[in-house]
Coordinates of C-alpha atoms in Angstrom, one line a residue:
Chain Y
X1 CA 105.5 53.1 58.7
X2 CA 107.3 50.8 61.5
X3 CA 108.4 53.5 63.5
X4 CA 111.0 50.1 65.0
X5 CA 112.5 51.1 61.6
X6 CA 113.7 54.6 62.2
X7 CA 116.5 56.3 64.4
X8 CA 114.7 59.3 65.7
X9 CA 117.8 62.6 64.9
X10 CA 115.5 65.1 66.0
X11 CA 111.3 65.7 66.2
X12 CA 111.1 66.6 62.5
X13 CA 113.7 63.7 61.1
X14 CA 114.2 60.4 60.8
X15 CA 116.7 58.2 59.2
X16 CA 116.7 54.8 58.2
X17 CA 120.1 53.8 58.1
X18 CA 122.3 52.2 55.8
X19 CA 121.2 48.5 55.5
X20 CA 121.4 46.0 53.0
X21 CA 122.0 47.2 49.2
X22 CA 121.6 50.3 50.1
X23 CA 124.2 52.4 49.4
X24 CA 124.0 56.0 51.5
X25 CA 120.7 56.7 54.6
X26 CA 116.6 57.0 54.6
X27 CA 116.2 60.5 55.8
X28 CA 112.6 61.3 56.4
X29 CA 110.9 64.0 57.5
X30 CA 107.5 65.0 59.3
X31 CA 106.7 64.3 62.8
X32 CA 105.9 60.7 64.5
X33 CA 102.3 61.5 63.5
X34 CA 103.0 61.5 60.1
X35 CA 105.3 59.1 59.8
X36 CA 103.5 56.5 62.1
X37 CA 100.0 57.1 59.4
X38 CA 102.7 57.3 56.0
X39 CA 102.9 53.7 54.4
X40 CA 105.6 51.3 55.1
X41 CA 106.0 50.7 51.3
X42 CA 106.9 54.4 51.6
X43 CA 110.7 52.8 53.0
X44 CA 111.2 50.3 50.6
X45 CA 110.8 52.4 47.9
X46 CA 112.7 55.1 49.4
X47 CA 115.5 52.5 50.9
X48 CA 115.5 50.7 47.3
X49 CA 116.2 54.3 45.8
X50 CA 119.4 55.0 47.9
X51 CA 120.4 51.6 46.7
X52 CA 121.0 52.8 42.7
X53 CA 124.5 54.1 41.3
X54 CA 125.8 57.3 41.7
X55 CA 123.3 58.6 44.9
X56 CA 124.8 61.1 47.0
X57 CA 124.3 61.8 50.4
X58 CA 120.5 60.1 51.2
X59 CA 117.5 59.6 49.7
X60 CA 115.2 61.7 51.2
X61 CA 111.3 61.9 51.8
X62 CA 109.5 65.0 52.2
X63 CA 106.6 64.5 54.7
X64 CA 103.9 64.8 52.1
X65 CA 105.2 61.2 50.8
X66 CA 103.0 57.7 49.7
X67 CA 103.8 54.9 48.1
X68 CA 104.2 55.2 43.9
X69 CA 106.0 53.3 41.7
X70 CA 109.7 52.5 42.0
X71 CA 110.5 56.5 43.7
X72 CA 107.8 56.8 46.9
X73 CA 106.1 60.2 45.9
X74 CA 107.7 62.7 48.0
X75 CA 111.5 61.7 47.2
X76 CA 114.1 63.3 46.3
X77 CA 117.6 61.5 45.6
X78 CA 120.3 63.5 43.9
X79 CA 122.9 61.0 41.7
X80 CA 126.5 62.5 40.6
X81 CA 127.2 61.8 37.1
X82 CA 131.3 61.6 38.2
X83 CA 130.2 58.5 40.5
X84 CA 128.5 56.5 37.3
X85 CA 125.1 58.1 38.7
X86 CA 122.1 57.5 37.2
X87 CA 119.1 59.5 35.9
X88 CA 115.6 58.0 36.1
X89 CA 112.8 57.5 34.2
X90 CA 110.7 56.2 37.2
X91 CA 112.2 58.8 39.7
X92 CA 110.1 62.2 37.5
X93 CA 107.6 60.2 36.8
X94 CA 105.0 59.9 34.0
X95 CA 102.7 63.9 34.7
X96 CA 106.3 65.2 34.2
X97 CA 106.5 69.1 35.6
X98 CA 103.1 68.8 36.7
X99 CA 102.8 71.9 39.6
X100 CA 101.4 74.6 40.5
X101 CA 101.4 78.2 39.4
X102 CA 99.4 80.8 40.9
X103 CA 98.3 84.0 40.5
X104 CA 97.5 87.5 41.6
X105 CA 94.1 89.7 41.2
X106 CA 94.1 92.3 43.3
X107 CA 90.1 91.8 44.5
X108 CA 88.6 91.2 47.6
X109 CA 86.4 88.5 49.0
X110 CA 83.4 91.1 48.4
X111 CA 84.6 91.6 45.0
X112 CA 83.5 87.8 43.6
X113 CA 80.7 87.2 45.8
X114 CA 77.8 88.9 44.0
X115 CA 79.0 86.7 40.5
X116 CA 80.5 83.9 42.1
X117 CA 78.3 80.9 40.5
X118 CA 78.3 82.6 37.4
X119 CA 82.8 82.7 37.7
X120 CA 82.1 79.1 38.1
X121 CA 79.8 78.6 35.3
X122 CA 82.4 80.6 33.1
X123 CA 85.5 79.2 33.9
X124 CA 84.7 75.9 34.1
X125 CA 83.2 76.4 29.7
X126 CA 86.2 78.2 29.0
X127 CA 89.0 75.9 30.8
X128 CA 89.0 72.1 29.0
X129 CA 89.2 69.5 31.7
X130 CA 88.3 65.5 32.4
X131 CA 88.9 62.9 30.2
X132 CA 87.8 63.9 26.5
X133 CA 88.6 66.9 26.7
X134 CA 90.6 69.1 23.6
X135 CA 91.5 72.1 23.8
X136 CA 91.6 75.1 20.8
X137 CA 94.9 74.8 19.7
X138 CA 96.5 72.4 17.0
X139 CA 99.8 72.0 16.9
X140 CA 101.6 70.6 13.8
X141 CA 105.0 68.8 14.1
X142 CA 107.1 72.3 13.6
X143 CA 104.5 74.0 15.9
X144 CA 105.0 71.2 18.5
X145 CA 108.4 71.9 18.3
X146 CA 109.0 75.6 18.8
X147 CA 106.6 75.1 22.0
X148 CA 108.5 72.0 22.9
X149 CA 111.7 74.2 23.1
X150 CA 109.9 77.5 24.5
X151 CA 108.2 76.2 27.1
X152 CA 105.4 79.3 28.0
X153 CA 108.4 81.7 26.2
X154 CA 106.5 79.7 23.0
X155 CA 103.1 80.6 24.9
X156 CA 103.3 83.8 25.5
X157 CA 104.8 84.5 21.9
X158 CA 101.9 83.2 20.3
X159 CA 99.7 85.6 22.0
X160 CA 99.2 83.2 25.4
X161 CA 100.2 85.6 28.3
X162 CA 102.8 89.0 29.5
X163 CA 106.8 88.7 29.1
X164 CA 106.9 89.2 33.1
X165 CA 105.2 86.4 33.4
X166 CA 108.3 84.8 32.3
X167 CA 110.4 86.6 35.1
X168 CA 108.0 84.4 38.0
X169 CA 107.8 81.3 36.6
X170 CA 111.4 78.6 37.4
X171 CA 113.6 78.8 34.5
X172 CA 111.9 81.5 33.1
X173 CA 109.3 79.4 31.8
X174 CA 112.1 78.2 29.4
X175 CA 114.4 74.9 30.6
X176 CA 117.4 75.0 28.6
X177 CA 118.1 71.0 26.7
X178 CA 115.4 70.2 25.9
X179 CA 115.5 68.1 22.7
X180 CA 112.2 68.2 20.7
X181 CA 114.0 65.1 18.4
X182 CA 114.5 62.6 21.5
X183 CA 109.9 63.3 22.0
X184 CA 109.2 60.5 20.1
X185 CA 106.1 61.2 17.8
X186 CA 103.6 58.5 19.5
X187 CA 103.7 62.1 22.9
X188 CA 103.6 64.6 20.0
X189 CA 100.3 62.9 18.2
X190 CA 99.3 62.6 22.2
X191 CA 99.6 66.0 22.9
X192 CA 97.8 67.5 19.5
X193 CA 95.3 68.5 21.1
X194 CA 95.9 69.0 24.3
X195 CA 96.7 72.2 24.7
X196 CA 95.8 74.3 27.9
X197 CA 93.8 71.2 29.0
X198 CA 93.6 71.0 32.9
X199 CA 93.4 66.7 32.7
X200 CA 91.8 65.1 35.5
X201 CA 92.1 63.3 38.6
X202 CA 94.1 66.1 41.4
X203 CA 94.5 68.6 39.1
X204 CA 92.8 71.5 39.4
X205 CA 91.8 75.4 38.9
X206 CA 90.7 76.8 42.2
X207 CA 90.3 80.8 42.8
X208 CA 91.4 80.9 46.2
X209 CA 91.0 83.9 49.9
X210 CA 93.9 84.2 51.5
X211 CA 92.8 83.3 54.5
X212 CA 96.0 83.7 57.3
X213 CA 98.7 85.4 56.5
X214 CA 101.7 83.4 59.0
X215 CA 104.9 86.5 58.0
X216 CA 103.8 89.3 57.1
X217 CA 106.6 90.4 55.8
X218 CA 107.8 87.8 53.3
X219 CA 104.0 87.8 52.5
X220 CA 104.3 91.7 51.3
X221 CA 106.7 90.8 49.0
X222 CA 105.0 88.0 47.9
X223 CA 102.0 90.7 47.2
X224 CA 99.3 88.9 49.3
X225 CA 97.0 90.2 52.6
X226 CA 94.4 88.7 54.1
X227 CA 91.5 89.0 52.3
X228 CA 92.7 88.7 49.0
X229 CA 91.7 86.7 45.9
X230 CA 94.2 84.6 44.6
X231 CA 93.9 81.7 41.3
X232 CA 95.9 78.8 41.3
X233 CA 96.0 76.1 38.9
X234 CA 97.4 72.8 39.4
X235 CA 98.2 70.4 36.1
X236 CA 101.1 68.8 34.2
X237 CA 103.7 68.1 30.7
X238 CA 99.5 66.2 30.1
X239 CA 99.6 63.4 27.2
X240 CA 103.3 64.6 26.0
X241 CA 104.7 64.2 29.5
X242 CA 102.7 60.5 30.4
X243 CA 103.9 59.4 26.7
X244 CA 107.2 60.6 27.6
X245 CA 107.2 58.5 30.9
X246 CA 106.1 55.3 28.9
X247 CA 108.4 55.4 25.9
X248 CA 111.2 55.7 27.7
X249 CA 110.4 53.3 31.4
X250 CA 110.0 50.5 28.6
X251 CA 113.4 51.2 26.8
X252 CA 115.3 52.0 30.4
X253 CA 114.2 48.7 32.3
X254 CA 115.8 47.0 28.7
X255 CA 118.9 49.4 29.2
X256 CA 119.4 48.0 32.7
X257 CA 119.1 44.6 32.2
X258 CA 122.0 45.1 30.0
X259 CA 124.4 47.0 31.8
X260 CA 123.4 44.6 34.8
X261 CA 122.7 47.7 36.6
X262 CA 120.8 45.7 40.1
X263 CA 117.3 47.4 40.6
X264 CA 115.5 46.2 43.1
X265 CA 112.3 46.5 41.8
X266 CA 111.5 47.0 37.1
X267 CA 110.1 50.6 38.1
X268 CA 113.7 51.7 39.0
X269 CA 114.3 51.7 35.4
X270 CA 117.2 54.3 35.0
X271 CA 120.4 55.1 32.7
X272 CA 123.9 56.0 33.4
X273 CA 123.5 60.2 33.5
X274 CA 126.5 60.5 31.1
X275 CA 124.8 57.5 28.5
X276 CA 123.5 58.0 25.5
X277 CA 120.1 57.2 26.7
X278 CA 119.8 59.2 29.8
X279 CA 121.2 62.3 27.7
X280 CA 118.6 61.3 25.3
X281 CA 115.8 61.0 28.1
X282 CA 117.3 64.0 29.7
X283 CA 116.4 65.8 26.2
X284 CA 113.0 64.4 26.1
X285 CA 112.1 65.1 30.0
X286 CA 113.0 68.6 30.0
X287 CA 110.8 69.6 26.8
X288 CA 108.0 68.3 29.1
X289 CA 109.1 70.2 31.1
X290 CA 108.2 73.3 28.7
X291 CA 105.6 71.5 27.8
X292 CA 104.1 72.1 30.9
X293 CA 105.5 75.6 31.7
X294 CA 103.7 76.1 28.4
X295 CA 100.3 73.9 29.0
X296 CA 99.6 76.3 32.7
X297 CA 101.0 79.6 30.9
X298 CA 97.8 79.3 28.3
X299 CA 95.1 77.7 30.8
X300 CA 96.4 81.5 32.6
X301 CA 95.3 83.0 29.5
X302 CA 91.9 81.6 29.5
X303 CA 91.7 81.8 33.3
X304 CA 92.1 85.6 32.7
X305 CA 89.8 86.7 30.0
X306 CA 87.3 84.9 32.1
X307 CA 87.8 88.1 34.5
X308 CA 88.0 90.5 32.8
X309 CA 84.8 89.8 31.3
X310 CA 83.8 90.3 34.6
X311 CA 85.7 92.8 36.4
X312 CA 87.4 94.9 33.0
X313 CA 90.7 96.4 32.9
X314 CA 91.7 93.5 35.8
X315 CA 95.6 92.9 35.6
X316 CA 96.6 89.3 37.3
X317 CA 100.3 89.2 37.7
X318 CA 102.0 85.8 37.9
X319 CA 102.9 85.4 42.1
X320 CA 105.3 81.8 41.0
X321 CA 104.9 78.9 39.2
X322 CA 106.5 76.2 40.5
X323 CA 107.3 72.2 39.6
X324 CA 106.8 69.1 40.6
X325 CA 108.1 65.8 38.8
X326 CA 111.5 66.6 37.5
X327 CA 115.3 65.7 37.3
X328 CA 117.6 69.3 37.1
X329 CA 120.7 69.5 37.4
X330 CA 122.2 71.6 40.3
X331 CA 125.1 72.4 42.1
X332 CA 125.0 71.5 46.0
X333 CA 127.3 71.4 48.7
X334 CA 128.5 67.7 49.0
X335 CA 131.2 66.5 52.3
X336 CA 132.1 71.1 51.9
X337 CA 132.9 70.3 48.4
X338 CA 130.7 73.0 45.5
X339 CA 129.2 69.1 42.8
X340 CA 127.3 69.3 39.6
X341 CA 124.1 66.9 40.3
X342 CA 121.2 65.2 38.8
X343 CA 118.3 65.9 41.8
X344 CA 114.7 63.9 41.2
X345 CA 111.9 65.6 42.8
X346 CA 109.2 62.5 42.2
X347 CA 106.4 64.8 43.7
X348 CA 108.1 67.0 45.9
X349 CA 108.4 70.6 44.5
X350 CA 112.5 73.1 44.7
X351 CA 112.6 75.2 47.7
X352 CA 115.2 77.6 47.5
X353 CA 116.7 79.7 50.2
X354 CA 117.5 83.6 50.6
X355 CA 120.1 84.7 47.5
X356 CA 120.0 82.3 44.4
X357 CA 120.4 83.7 41.6
X358 CA 118.1 81.2 39.9
X359 CA 114.8 83.5 42.3
X360 CA 113.6 86.1 40.7
X361 CA 115.2 89.5 41.6
X362 CA 111.9 90.4 43.8
X363 CA 111.4 87.5 46.0
X364 CA 115.5 86.7 46.2
X365 CA 116.5 88.7 49.9
X366 CA 113.8 86.4 51.3
X367 CA 114.0 83.2 49.0
X368 CA 111.5 81.3 46.0
X369 CA 108.0 80.3 46.5
X370 CA 106.8 77.4 47.9
X371 CA 103.7 76.9 46.8
X372 CA 101.6 73.6 47.9
X373 CA 98.1 72.6 46.0
X374 CA 96.0 71.0 48.2
X375 CA 93.2 68.9 48.5
X376 CA 89.8 69.6 46.7
X377 CA 88.2 71.5 49.2
X378 CA 91.0 71.8 51.6
X379 CA 93.3 74.4 52.3
X380 CA 96.4 75.4 49.8
X381 CA 99.3 77.4 51.2
X382 CA 102.0 79.1 50.5
X383 CA 105.5 78.5 52.2
X384 CA 109.2 80.5 51.2
X385 CA 111.9 78.3 50.8
X386 CA 115.1 78.4 53.5
X387 CA 118.4 78.7 53.4
X388 CA 118.7 75.2 55.6
X389 CA 116.7 73.4 53.3
X390 CA 119.7 73.2 51.2
X391 CA 121.5 70.9 53.9
X392 CA 118.1 69.3 54.6
X393 CA 117.3 68.1 51.3
X394 CA 118.9 69.8 48.1
X395 CA 116.9 72.7 48.6
X396 CA 113.6 71.0 48.7
X397 CA 110.0 70.5 50.1
X398 CA 106.7 69.1 50.2
X399 CA 104.6 69.9 46.9
X400 CA 101.0 68.9 48.6
X401 CA 99.3 66.9 51.3
X402 CA 99.6 63.2 49.0
X403 CA 96.9 59.9 49.3
X404 CA 96.1 59.0 52.8
X405 CA 93.2 56.3 51.0
X406 CA 93.3 54.1 47.8
X407 CA 90.4 55.4 45.7
X408 CA 88.7 51.5 45.5
X409 CA 88.0 53.0 49.5
X410 CA 87.3 56.5 48.4
X411 CA 84.6 55.3 45.9
X412 CA 83.1 53.1 48.8
X413 CA 82.8 55.9 51.3
X414 CA 81.7 58.5 49.5
X415 CA 79.4 59.6 46.7
X416 CA 80.8 62.4 44.7
X417 CA 76.5 64.6 44.1
X418 CA 77.1 64.4 49.2
X419 CA 80.8 65.8 48.0
X420 CA 79.5 68.5 45.9
X421 CA 76.7 69.6 48.9
X422 CA 79.2 69.4 51.9
X423 CA 81.5 71.7 50.6
X424 CA 78.6 73.9 49.1
X425 CA 77.2 74.3 52.1
X426 CA 81.2 75.6 53.0
X427 CA 80.8 78.1 50.6
X428 CA 83.2 76.2 48.1
X429 CA 81.3 75.5 44.7
X430 CA 82.8 72.8 42.7
X431 CA 82.6 72.5 38.9
X432 CA 84.0 68.5 37.5
X433 CA 82.6 66.8 34.8
X434 CA 82.7 63.3 36.8
X435 CA 80.5 62.8 40.1
X436 CA 82.5 59.6 40.6
X437 CA 86.0 62.0 40.4
X438 CA 84.6 63.9 42.6
X439 CA 83.9 61.4 45.2
X440 CA 87.8 59.5 43.8
X441 CA 89.4 63.3 44.5
X442 CA 87.7 63.4 48.5
X443 CA 89.1 66.0 50.3
X444 CA 89.7 63.1 53.3
X445 CA 90.8 60.2 51.2
X446 CA 94.2 62.9 51.1
X447 CA 96.6 63.6 54.2
X448 CA 95.8 66.4 56.3
X449 CA 97.6 69.0 54.6
X450 CA 97.8 71.2 56.8
X451 CA 99.4 68.8 59.2
X452 CA 101.9 68.4 56.0
X453 CA 102.7 72.2 55.4
X454 CA 103.3 72.6 59.6
X455 CA 106.0 69.6 59.4
X456 CA 107.7 71.0 56.3
X457 CA 108.3 74.7 58.6
X458 CA 109.3 72.8 61.3
X459 CA 111.0 70.6 59.6
X460 CA 112.8 73.9 58.1
X461 CA 112.9 72.1 54.2
X462 CA 109.9 75.8 53.7
X463 CA 108.9 78.2 56.1
X464 CA 105.4 79.0 56.2
X465 CA 103.4 82.2 54.5
X466 CA 99.7 82.1 53.6
X467 CA 97.1 79.8 53.8
X468 CA 94.8 79.6 50.6
X469 CA 91.3 78.9 51.1
X470 CA 89.1 77.7 48.6
X471 CA 85.9 79.5 47.3
X472 CA 85.2 77.8 43.4
X473 CA 86.9 74.6 42.0
X474 CA 87.5 73.6 38.7
X475 CA 88.2 70.4 39.0
X476 CA 88.6 67.3 35.3
Chain Q
X1 CA 69.9 43.0 24.3
X2 CA 73.6 46.0 24.4
X3 CA 76.2 43.6 23.2
X4 CA 78.3 45.1 24.8
X5 CA 76.2 44.1 28.5
X6 CA 77.2 40.7 26.9
X7 CA 81.2 40.4 26.1
X8 CA 81.7 42.2 29.3
X9 CA 79.9 40.3 31.5
X10 CA 81.6 37.0 29.6
X11 CA 85.0 38.0 31.3
X12 CA 86.4 37.9 34.8
X13 CA 88.3 41.3 35.9
X14 CA 88.9 43.7 38.6
X15 CA 90.6 46.5 40.1
X16 CA 92.2 46.3 43.3
X17 CA 94.2 49.1 45.5
X18 CA 97.4 51.2 45.2
X19 CA 97.7 54.6 47.3
X20 CA 97.8 57.0 44.6
X21 CA 96.8 54.8 42.1
X22 CA 94.8 51.8 40.7
X23 CA 95.4 48.6 40.0
X24 CA 93.9 46.4 37.3
X25 CA 93.8 42.4 36.5
X26 CA 91.8 40.1 34.5
X27 CA 92.0 36.5 34.4
X28 CA 91.0 33.8 32.0
X29 CA 91.8 30.0 30.4
X30 CA 94.3 31.6 27.9
X31 CA 96.4 34.5 27.8
X32 CA 94.3 35.5 25.0
X33 CA 91.3 35.4 27.7
X34 CA 93.3 37.6 30.5
X35 CA 94.8 40.2 27.7
X36 CA 90.6 40.9 26.8
X37 CA 90.0 40.5 30.2
X38 CA 91.9 43.2 31.9
X39 CA 91.1 45.7 28.8
X40 CA 87.5 45.0 30.7
X41 CA 89.7 46.0 33.7
X42 CA 91.5 49.7 32.7
X43 CA 88.4 50.4 30.7
X44 CA 86.8 50.5 34.0
X45 CA 88.9 52.8 35.6
X46 CA 87.7 55.4 33.8
X47 CA 83.9 54.2 32.9
X48 CA 81.5 51.8 33.5
X49 CA 82.4 49.6 30.4
X50 CA 78.7 48.6 29.9
X51 CA 77.8 51.8 29.3
X52 CA 80.5 51.5 26.0
X53 CA 78.5 50.7 22.4
X54 CA 80.5 48.9 19.9
X55 CA 80.4 52.0 17.2
X56 CA 83.9 52.5 15.4
X57 CA 86.8 49.7 15.6
X58 CA 91.1 50.3 15.8
X59 CA 93.5 48.1 15.1
X60 CA 95.7 48.2 17.3
X61 CA 99.7 45.9 16.3
X62 CA 101.9 44.8 19.4
X63 CA 105.5 43.4 19.6
X64 CA 107.3 42.1 22.8
X65 CA 109.6 39.0 23.4
X66 CA 107.9 38.0 27.0
X67 CA 104.3 37.9 28.2
X68 CA 104.7 40.3 30.8
X69 CA 106.3 43.2 28.8
X70 CA 104.0 42.0 25.5
X71 CA 100.7 43.3 28.5
X72 CA 102.8 46.9 29.2
X73 CA 102.6 47.2 25.4
X74 CA 99.2 46.6 24.9
X75 CA 97.7 48.4 28.0
X76 CA 99.6 51.5 26.7
X77 CA 98.5 51.1 23.2
X78 CA 94.8 51.1 24.3
X79 CA 95.8 54.4 26.9
X80 CA 97.5 55.9 23.5
X81 CA 94.3 54.7 21.1
X82 CA 91.9 56.3 23.7
X83 CA 93.8 59.4 24.2
X84 CA 94.4 60.6 20.4
X85 CA 91.1 59.1 19.1
X86 CA 88.9 60.7 21.9
X87 CA 87.0 56.5 22.1
X88 CA 86.1 54.6 25.0
X89 CA 86.4 50.5 24.5
X90 CA 84.3 47.3 25.1
X91 CA 85.6 44.9 22.9
X92 CA 88.2 43.9 22.1
X93 CA 89.6 40.9 19.8
X94 CA 92.6 39.4 20.1
X95 CA 95.3 37.4 18.5
X96 CA 98.5 36.6 20.5
X97 CA 101.3 34.7 19.8
X98 CA 104.0 35.9 21.4
X99 CA 106.5 38.3 19.8
X100 CA 103.2 39.4 17.6
X101 CA 100.0 41.1 19.2
X102 CA 97.2 41.6 16.5
X103 CA 94.3 43.4 18.1
X104 CA 90.9 44.8 17.0
X105 CA 89.0 47.0 19.9
X106 CA 85.4 48.7 19.0
X107 CA 84.6 51.5 21.0
X108 CA 82.7 55.0 20.2
X109 CA 83.7 58.6 21.1
X110 CA 83.5 59.9 24.9
X111 CA 80.5 61.0 25.6
X112 CA 80.6 62.8 28.4
X113 CA 76.6 62.9 29.9
X114 CA 76.5 59.2 28.8
X115 CA 80.3 58.3 29.8
X116 CA 80.9 60.6 32.9
X117 CA 84.5 59.6 32.7
X118 CA 86.1 59.5 36.4
X119 CA 89.3 59.4 35.8
X120 CA 92.4 60.2 32.6
X121 CA 94.5 57.2 32.4
X122 CA 98.2 58.6 32.0
X123 CA 100.0 54.7 31.5
X124 CA 100.5 51.5 32.9
X125 CA 103.9 50.6 34.5
X126 CA 105.7 48.3 35.8
X127 CA 105.1 47.6 39.3
X128 CA 102.5 44.8 40.7
X129 CA 103.1 43.5 36.3
X130 CA 102.6 40.2 36.3
X131 CA 101.3 38.2 33.3
X132 CA 101.4 34.4 33.3
X133 CA 99.5 31.6 35.1
X134 CA 98.3 31.4 39.0
X135 CA 99.0 27.6 40.5
X136 CA 95.5 26.2 39.4
X137 CA 96.7 26.9 35.6
X138 CA 94.5 30.4 35.5
X139 CA 95.9 33.1 33.7
X140 CA 96.4 36.3 35.0
X141 CA 97.0 39.5 33.7
X142 CA 98.1 42.6 36.6
X143 CA 99.4 46.0 36.3
X144 CA 99.2 49.0 38.5
X145 CA 98.1 51.5 36.2
X146 CA 99.1 55.6 36.8
X147 CA 96.1 58.1 36.8

């Protein structure tokens, strides 16, 4: 990104002042090194986001941002319904509520070393992953609608998990306001056989060891100790979310044209929050969030079954579950006044600081766990939300490493087999459907996640708690 | 000789880089040819189209008032059919007369050993969506797909 365009506010905060059609400035978080490496298109897209009606405060860019479509990935923007604010399908993305959840195991690395390969094989066998994989669950229309309303709660009622899991999921695993009738039959058809599937691309299930603790006090609250084994799942709302994105993006393009909303590019297609289309999309998007909750809950169940096979009697409580691609109604202070806003987080995580009612009671005094997924073979991180983040970016933080290289370039640079072998030499087992897929997801095709979380930490968006190192990675 | 091999070789298509996703582009002497070509580019994101055999046919119909919207719908229909029918396609017969598109696509069920599919496509986007003639009169159909 051209630094000449930016005004420096602090070492980790930069601004693009209001210009052209922008209604608010763009605020970019990150070190100079990270922002220099960020593609120029991020500045352009974030400025476009700043031009949409009803935007409040600023168009925010997280340190892991990269060029998306319409909104940048790693973009945060809040719109006020009282100021003709909009909701944008492109501002949520196709993979609605894609997110990360982490499970505690109570095991140590030495416990799994003797069975590491067998554990990897069984996880790969039991978790449906990759193109053309279907789960063992088929949902008819009635069950589909119930799942879309109930989310993880529905999954648990149907035997996939523990009641106590719910308190450790955003929205307690069940997003209110979901409207299954706002979800097309095509979306439901696409999802019918995809419950409990991982998907492909950057989605994974990973067995990790806690490699480093940065904050002993908070780590203790999160039940994390150095050397502990945890399991993380990164996936989303699968075909249902993708189809909701497709359906509503098209409808919003037509709507924006009719309402003469000035769109710098069509991917910013949106509808007024108070419009019939806006409300319908919200109902469908919330159903998509519930689908992601249910999906991650079923995968959790499959993982627990595998671990139970090797470790009879093991309990695997949920640490937390966070979503990345959402639009949520939240109350935030704007010019000293508390307002109800529609906060779009596309490739960004909610990161509430301490004392928020929405956080599980156990964590309320310290803040919300913020789970940052790494790329295959790299570290992942656990952070905690800060009080400052409310003022800085509507309580938002980074979501992952963010891509640094296109898939085409990654394919030219690496071979899947070589990556699998080199990771194995480092003690990381990869099980994947496609070698080409592994090459496209090569660790070096992503930004350095450690740099990204350090920037988030130093910018006060969230604070470092623990580093997770991969041992087994199941890829789609 | 494998039919799909001959068929895909007759079309000019390519993929182009995008930071998070991937661009697809097809060329032709007519809108129909460009659409058929970009369909191969779409499949190539997942696997080599030459690995797919035309064992089963499906009908796909779309309707839109403009070329770019019909391209958006066509690609999304292919993505939907691949997901719900668990198939990959290698032959596309298209009859295009705006606002209507009638298509017959041939392909086979995904075989993970044979096709080694790299990545799932979530949807076609409006990013760099273009369906029209270039300066040389050649038809171009392109867009970024979310993977």
